[in-house]
């Protein structure tokens, strides 16, 4: 062995032993004797890189390659050093050179794959990893890195298989478990993903990324409190963990803690401004805060990074719909579906908007596709149900109605206003309302009721919350009461959350209250704070879950006492609404198990009326499109309230009463066609169904009601404001009282009008009474006279009496609260003049 060889072996020994300085001296000695010794140059290059001196390492490695151009080790070393200096293109050239020298170098193939991945050339990277693994199939790192690239390519099934190969070789490899869990998340295999993150935490307790990943999965599983705790634990390990911050924002959004969610998302985006998922979630948070314009700008930021991001297009559609820009909303949903044809939420959101644009068939197709793709999606069943209801497709509805109890028990979200159209089961109603409420608000602890203040002037501040302070039946019913309230005892404020239609009714409402506030620009939390700051004692919600309603404001405890009144005939299924105002017939106390609110009975009828409404001159039957002779049965209810059982009764009445017709409110074409088809199927000429066009002026609508002979009510969802109109116009009505609030309102109205004999207990009695009245014009005339007299004599239309009763109810609620007692059911005693 030569002296040079001996020195080189000594240098290598020292190198292996970690004696860096001594190894360097030995390599230097070799080079003094042999300046082009490739092995010594490689050794020095390796030592330089080991000390982080990558530029020196590259220079020495290139000197080694000048001496030995086919030295694979040197090519690889130079390439790795170039990678560390963030010069990936040059690094790739070095690895290519190594492979050219030795195609069988697994290290060179793997290194080449790593740099291709860094360059974003992922498909080539997978091929390079495959080449490396063909040479060394038991490389845990190669299988794992290959899985990461496959995940980036969205080939998640292949990614999971690659991670499985890595874990078969090294089950305790925490990073492989972590990356496998990430792939499982995108595959929707959430429980498996959560198990994977849990395994990582067992192997590496301070693996913050796994904790943050767990937070994201827990949120998607609906376990938002656990998700928040997991993210907070991750952030305690590393405060700048972008994924944990983003998943924390997601959990907070689902908990409706929007302000905190926004702050967390903003922290994450300060670190990673182009993080698409966090940008999308931030847009959703802004939507939750009632800031749709800012939400759209946020979604646009996400789409600037990733133009085909389906969730961003979907979120943008939601924000546009909130602004009433419905055509643009549908276009956004369509873009979401172009990017991801099976995007269930986009299909369902699209189905909700399309009917407002008159595109009912498209809406039905969209909801049917969503249900076919994801029958277990919480909203899919309910939205499909809505579409069939709106179309009057009873045949398609029948199997869905049969499934209602099971679906509600399994958490399907059925609109609380849809369920009374289909079933008279109060237990099912409240179960569905509670499920719907959990979906619409936080499950975290809500603000507790504030103590009820007692003011020096003794007045109680009543706030009426509504989306319907416009030309709407609720407004027509409530306007007179608002102006009549005793200002010596009550201060009355209107809190508007719906559109301003610029109507005369809107102007009347503004003038009827002590203050009128528009809350549309505020999110739920901010709106609640505004109401609290005003010092509202009792907040009366007139909408419940009807269009444009915002139960989230109530969830933030806007007032010490919160009341469900008039607009929603059922329990809201929440603990933050204290009372529901009803009467003993409409909502007997035996219904208390099915109401989370405490029931308050007014003495006569809970339904408020405006006794000053004008009635125009009665038109001719010909002008209304009705036959001059024959009985006109009228059913001006929303046709969605029609059921096959009730329609069967109506068709039998038409068959038995010669020359009679059924006068209905105009509906969309598909509904009218369905009803005509149903009549034909029952042997009735469809032309005996006459559809009355909409009339804008209330006085004209009331006037034409006098042309009918008998109003036929619906079951299980009675006429409410429509029944009031009929009775006010002097049109007798036959109703059938059911088992739920919604099915007993018309009976309550008739009793308060002094006509309890028109309330029946079942459909057989209902049919018999209607048939008897149809054949007895004298009795009908007597009923008309009684109703016309009732406008000035009955409790139903005695506005002063009603005002005293509801004020007594408010005063009693206030008294109970001031005594520090919990809300409780009670009945108001009749108040004399």
XYZ file of C-alpha atoms in Angstrom, residues 58-532:
475
model
C -20.125 22.160 -4.394
C -16.720 23.586 -5.380
C -14.847 20.580 -3.966
C -17.347 18.137 -5.469
C -16.883 19.683 -8.881
C -13.094 19.411 -8.532
C -13.632 15.722 -7.716
C -15.762 15.347 -10.845
C -13.125 17.072 -12.925
C -10.768 14.318 -11.782
C -13.354 11.494 -12.047
C -16.305 12.572 -14.271
C -18.266 9.348 -13.718
C -18.126 9.456 -9.919
C -21.790 8.916 -9.063
C -21.203 9.795 -5.410
C -19.844 13.211 -6.322
C -22.685 13.974 -8.721
C -25.191 13.103 -5.980
C -23.324 15.135 -3.345
C -23.178 18.209 -5.561
C -26.858 17.820 -6.394
C -27.849 17.589 -2.723
C -25.761 20.664 -1.865
C -27.396 22.600 -4.685
C -30.786 21.584 -3.331
C -29.853 22.967 0.087
C -28.876 26.249 -1.557
C -32.309 26.281 -3.288
C -30.879 25.821 -6.763
C -33.140 22.925 -7.808
C -32.662 23.137 -11.573
C -28.874 22.749 -11.195
C -29.439 19.988 -8.645
C -31.589 18.113 -11.149
C -28.790 18.330 -13.718
C -26.382 16.760 -11.202
C -28.762 13.901 -10.444
C -29.370 13.327 -14.149
C -25.594 13.124 -14.600
C -25.373 10.576 -11.792
C -28.031 8.417 -13.460
C -26.302 8.750 -16.814
C -23.178 7.360 -15.137
C -25.076 4.594 -13.336
C -28.753 3.967 -14.173
C -28.795 1.432 -11.370
C -28.125 4.052 -8.648
C -31.210 3.988 -6.439
C -29.868 6.972 -4.472
C -29.606 9.041 -7.644
C -33.121 8.087 -8.740
C -34.562 8.923 -5.305
C -32.700 12.245 -5.127
C -33.912 13.101 -8.603
C -37.481 12.319 -7.490
C -37.093 14.624 -4.478
C -35.996 17.589 -6.574
C -38.670 16.965 -9.221
C -41.224 17.066 -6.434
C -39.791 20.358 -5.173
C -40.006 21.759 -8.709
C -43.683 20.815 -8.880
C -43.051 18.236 -11.620
C -44.983 15.666 -9.651
C -45.839 13.123 -12.323
C -42.136 12.873 -13.215
C -41.324 12.604 -9.516
C -43.615 9.579 -9.143
C -41.901 7.918 -12.090
C -38.488 8.602 -10.499
C -39.596 7.140 -7.159
C -40.868 4.095 -9.046
C -37.432 3.752 -10.656
C -35.734 3.985 -7.246
C -38.121 1.471 -5.698
C -37.531 -0.957 -8.529
C -33.927 -0.961 -7.323
C -34.612 -0.932 -3.554
C -38.178 -1.985 -2.824
C -37.742 -1.832 0.947
C -36.960 1.889 1.188
C -39.415 3.291 3.718
C -38.489 6.875 2.823
C -39.082 6.338 -0.896
C -42.502 4.763 -0.372
C -43.462 7.583 1.984
C -42.171 10.379 -0.271
C -43.906 8.777 -3.246
C -47.178 8.812 -1.238
C -46.755 12.509 -0.476
C -46.379 13.329 -4.175
C -49.369 11.173 -5.102
C -51.421 13.013 -2.497
C -50.335 16.306 -4.071
C -51.503 14.916 -7.408
C -54.871 14.153 -5.744
C -54.295 10.438 -6.425
C -55.207 9.693 -2.851
C -56.080 6.017 -3.199
C -52.642 5.417 -4.712
C -51.109 7.602 -1.993
C -52.690 5.509 0.755
C -51.378 2.329 -0.900
C -47.870 3.835 -0.991
C -48.013 4.802 2.689
C -49.272 1.311 3.487
C -46.134 -0.138 1.840
C -43.983 2.183 3.966
C -45.796 1.211 7.152
C -45.559 -2.501 6.347
C -41.806 -1.977 6.541
C -41.796 0.397 9.540
C -45.067 0.581 11.443
C -43.635 3.109 13.891
C -42.859 5.691 11.197
C -44.923 8.663 12.486
C -44.644 10.764 9.313
C -46.030 7.934 7.192
C -49.045 7.641 9.511
C -49.484 11.430 9.369
C -49.347 11.698 5.593
C -51.587 8.666 5.164
C -54.168 10.350 7.410
C -54.008 13.480 5.233
C -54.837 11.383 2.158
C -57.680 9.653 3.983
C -59.196 13.029 4.867
C -59.516 13.951 1.221
C -61.029 10.533 0.483
C -63.681 11.283 3.095
C -62.587 8.355 5.270
C -62.642 10.565 8.325
C -62.779 7.996 11.100
C -59.739 6.205 9.617
C -57.945 9.527 9.256
C -58.649 10.394 12.878
C -57.278 6.999 13.954
C -54.150 7.770 11.920
C -53.600 11.131 13.585
C -54.161 9.495 16.967
C -51.477 6.909 16.123
C -49.052 9.712 15.246
C -49.682 11.364 18.598
C -48.974 8.057 20.362
C -45.643 7.762 18.516
C -44.725 11.457 18.673
C -46.734 13.311 21.363
C -45.446 16.702 20.256
C -46.318 16.207 16.594
C -48.281 19.454 16.330
C -49.279 18.901 12.710
C -51.115 15.709 13.648
C -52.955 17.574 16.397
C -53.944 20.258 13.911
C -55.031 17.605 11.401
C -57.140 15.967 14.089
C -58.797 19.313 14.636
C -59.801 19.513 10.991
C -61.224 15.985 10.973
C -63.070 16.468 14.262
C -64.726 19.577 12.816
C -65.864 17.654 9.777
C -67.257 14.965 12.084
C -69.253 17.633 13.912
C -67.140 17.353 17.071
C -66.274 21.029 17.065
C -65.392 21.478 20.733
C -62.892 18.601 20.519
C -61.563 20.066 17.269
C -60.932 23.408 18.928
C -59.125 21.769 21.845
C -56.929 19.748 19.469
C -55.964 22.834 17.476
C -55.193 24.785 20.637
C -52.937 21.952 21.799
C -51.133 22.027 18.450
C -50.656 25.784 18.701
C -49.232 25.438 22.210
C -46.480 23.325 20.593
C -45.950 25.690 17.665
C -47.753 29.024 17.622
C -47.237 29.565 13.889
C -48.711 26.236 12.761
C -50.704 27.380 9.745
C -52.825 24.229 9.460
C -53.728 24.312 13.145
C -54.688 27.986 12.898
C -56.777 27.260 9.823
C -58.522 24.265 11.396
C -59.090 26.283 14.553
C -60.873 28.900 12.431
C -62.954 26.110 10.898
C -64.003 24.761 14.309
C -64.845 28.251 15.570
C -66.952 28.911 12.469
C -68.965 25.765 13.076
C -69.427 26.886 16.669
C -70.697 30.215 15.267
C -67.923 32.054 17.107
C -67.352 34.047 13.955
C -65.270 36.910 15.326
C -62.759 34.478 16.846
C -62.813 32.382 13.681
C -61.970 35.439 11.588
C -59.065 36.341 13.866
C -57.654 32.806 13.659
C -58.002 32.700 9.875
C -56.285 36.081 9.568
C -53.370 34.863 11.717
C -52.989 31.838 9.448
C -53.157 33.924 6.275
C -50.551 36.345 7.570
C -48.210 33.338 7.514
C -49.551 31.735 4.319
C -51.439 34.370 2.260
C -52.198 31.957 -0.589
C -53.565 29.076 1.497
C -56.698 28.272 -0.481
C -58.614 26.247 2.131
C -58.155 28.968 4.752
C -59.141 31.689 2.289
C -62.334 29.753 1.553
C -63.124 29.228 5.219
C -62.499 32.926 5.867
C -65.044 33.750 3.160
C -67.555 31.453 4.849
C -66.849 33.148 8.184
C -67.518 36.575 6.673
C -70.773 35.203 5.306
C -71.662 34.044 8.805
C -70.923 37.550 10.081
C -73.428 38.954 7.617
C -70.705 40.559 5.478
C -71.416 39.015 2.054
C -69.540 41.613 -0.022
C -66.358 40.966 1.949
C -67.027 37.233 1.691
C -67.151 37.485 -2.112
C -63.840 39.362 -2.108
C -62.368 36.584 0.037
C -63.575 33.857 -2.283
C -62.158 35.808 -5.205
C -58.748 35.764 -3.475
C -58.963 31.978 -3.241
C -59.998 31.692 -6.898
C -57.088 33.887 -7.960
C -54.814 31.188 -6.524
C -56.878 28.187 -7.660
C -59.491 29.138 -10.320
C -61.264 25.765 -10.297
C -61.730 25.525 -6.530
C -65.297 24.217 -6.215
C -65.751 25.192 -2.562
C -64.807 28.789 -3.332
C -67.349 28.999 -6.152
C -69.984 27.450 -3.876
C -69.249 29.890 -1.045
C -69.337 32.755 -3.504
C -72.781 31.572 -4.622
C -74.051 31.590 -1.035
C -72.844 35.172 -0.549
C -74.388 36.309 -3.838
C -77.698 34.683 -2.887
C -77.601 36.545 0.445
C -77.307 39.786 -1.563
C -80.285 38.809 -3.728
C -78.062 38.459 -6.805
C -79.692 35.176 -7.688
C -78.653 34.773 -11.312
C -75.027 35.306 -10.322
C -75.451 32.869 -7.445
C -76.676 30.138 -9.783
C -73.778 30.859 -12.141
C -71.368 30.444 -9.205
C -72.960 27.123 -8.228
C -72.708 26.014 -11.850
C -68.978 26.821 -11.839
C -68.586 24.797 -8.645
C -70.296 21.867 -10.340
C -68.195 22.238 -13.474
C -65.129 21.855 -11.261
C -66.634 19.066 -9.168
C -69.824 17.561 -10.646
C -70.635 15.727 -7.426
C -70.412 18.788 -5.141
C -73.483 18.044 -3.023
C -73.735 21.409 -1.271
C -73.551 23.260 -4.591
C -76.342 21.062 -5.979
C -78.508 21.700 -2.919
C -77.794 25.427 -2.777
C -78.607 25.650 -6.467
C -81.893 23.811 -5.834
C -82.819 26.345 -3.155
C -82.202 29.386 -5.376
C -83.613 28.229 -8.715
C -87.321 28.313 -7.679
C -86.970 32.031 -6.912
C -85.970 32.476 -10.553
C -88.931 30.423 -11.763
C -86.694 27.504 -12.756
C -88.617 24.854 -10.846
C -87.818 21.879 -13.053
C -84.097 22.651 -12.824
C -84.406 22.925 -9.053
C -86.056 19.531 -8.830
C -83.409 17.968 -11.060
C -80.630 19.480 -8.962
C -82.076 18.278 -5.658
C -82.854 14.819 -7.066
C -79.260 14.461 -8.264
C -77.938 15.510 -4.846
C -80.161 12.983 -3.100
C -79.144 10.211 -5.515
C -75.464 10.955 -4.904
C -75.659 11.462 -1.145
C -78.925 10.233 0.403
C -77.382 10.509 3.860
C -76.444 14.187 3.473
C -78.335 16.002 6.276
C -80.055 18.439 3.898
C -80.591 16.272 0.815
C -83.774 14.554 1.962
C -85.451 17.754 3.165
C -84.649 19.787 0.063
C -85.911 17.049 -2.239
C -89.055 16.925 -0.108
C -89.474 20.699 -0.575
C -89.181 20.378 -4.352
C -91.801 17.643 -4.606
C -94.083 19.650 -2.311
C -93.707 22.716 -4.499
C -94.433 20.661 -7.615
C -97.487 19.003 -6.053
C -96.033 15.604 -6.951
C -97.894 13.509 -4.400
C -96.844 10.222 -5.968
C -93.146 11.039 -5.530
C -93.802 12.421 -2.047
C -95.560 9.340 -0.701
C -92.474 7.125 -0.168
C -90.524 10.052 1.289
C -93.306 10.861 3.743
C -93.313 7.233 4.848
C -89.617 7.587 5.654
C -90.009 10.810 7.666
C -89.840 9.312 11.188
C -86.684 7.329 10.399
C -85.020 10.200 8.552
C -85.726 12.712 11.312
C -84.431 10.240 13.899
C -81.243 9.904 11.829
C -80.681 13.652 11.776
C -82.140 14.653 8.400
C -82.773 18.390 8.299
C -86.427 18.929 7.447
C -87.532 22.537 7.245
C -89.769 23.196 10.279
C -92.356 24.774 7.990
C -92.343 21.790 5.632
C -93.028 19.141 8.246
C -96.497 20.447 9.268
C -97.498 20.143 5.614
C -96.872 16.413 5.758
C -97.617 15.082 9.220
C -99.718 15.878 12.273
C -97.290 14.293 14.730
C -96.202 16.862 17.356
C -93.346 14.704 18.637
C -91.911 14.508 15.137
C -92.312 18.264 14.699
C -90.269 19.154 17.753
C -87.631 16.505 17.059
C -87.123 17.950 13.590
C -87.087 21.522 14.926
C -84.386 20.655 17.450
C -82.276 19.005 14.771
C -82.748 21.994 12.469
C -81.839 24.364 15.298
C -78.635 22.502 16.099
C -77.668 22.873 12.460
C -78.457 26.593 12.394
C -76.657 27.664 15.585
C -73.789 26.856 17.924
C -73.865 23.892 20.255
C -71.466 25.673 22.605
C -72.818 27.369 25.761
C -74.800 30.456 24.817
C -74.985 33.745 26.725
C -77.219 33.487 29.758
C -80.292 35.707 30.066
C -79.477 39.098 31.551
C -81.221 40.269 34.690
C -84.439 42.133 33.921
C -83.978 45.844 34.648
C -86.712 47.799 36.431
C -86.951 51.330 35.048
C -87.898 54.439 36.938
C -90.840 55.128 34.620
C -92.020 51.517 34.956
C -92.273 51.077 31.196
C -91.392 47.765 29.544
C -89.362 47.886 26.339
C -90.842 45.558 23.731
C -88.865 44.803 20.586
C -90.488 43.141 17.583
C -87.996 41.255 15.387
C -89.094 40.418 11.848
C -88.006 39.976 8.252
C -91.548 40.867 7.179
C -91.874 44.578 7.925
C -93.109 45.126 4.366
C -96.157 44.268 2.247
C -96.543 40.853 3.842
C -99.313 39.020 5.750
C -97.424 39.299 9.055
C -97.140 43.054 8.604
C -100.822 43.384 7.738
C -101.682 41.465 10.903
C -99.343 43.294 13.296
C -99.400 46.915 12.093
C -102.505 47.952 14.023
C -101.262 46.388 17.262
C -97.936 48.217 17.041
C -99.693 51.559 16.868
C -102.211 50.668 19.632
C -99.736 49.634 22.338
C -100.181 51.628 25.544
C -97.211 54.019 25.447
C -97.694 54.799 29.116
C -96.690 51.192 29.916
C -94.669 50.087 26.887
C -91.978 51.407 24.612
C -92.231 49.681 21.216
C -89.315 49.168 18.847
C -89.169 47.383 15.493
C -85.994 45.469 14.581
C -86.060 44.741 10.862
C -83.955 41.949 9.336
C -85.698 41.719 5.973
C -85.899 43.710 2.748
C -87.271 47.233 2.516
C -89.834 47.091 -0.281
C -90.605 50.806 -0.150
C -94.303 50.017 0.265
C -97.005 52.004 2.009
C -97.127 49.207 4.583
C -93.420 49.697 5.347
C -94.032 53.403 5.894
C -97.020 52.626 8.124
C -94.927 50.285 10.266
C -92.141 52.834 10.644
C -94.708 55.335 11.885
C -96.401 52.848 14.215
C -93.416 52.321 16.565
C -91.269 54.480 18.806
C -88.129 53.510 16.879
C -87.461 51.465 13.751
C -84.027 49.883 13.194
C -82.706 48.036 10.148
C -80.261 45.283 11.196
C -79.585 43.764 7.770
C -76.006 45.063 7.618
C -75.074 43.441 10.945
C -74.133 39.833 11.660
C -76.120 37.897 14.242
C -73.767 38.672 17.128
C -73.533 42.362 16.288
C -77.301 42.592 15.806
C -77.902 40.972 19.194
C -75.457 43.392 20.800
C -77.285 46.312 19.201
C -80.609 45.104 20.641
C -79.029 44.507 24.050
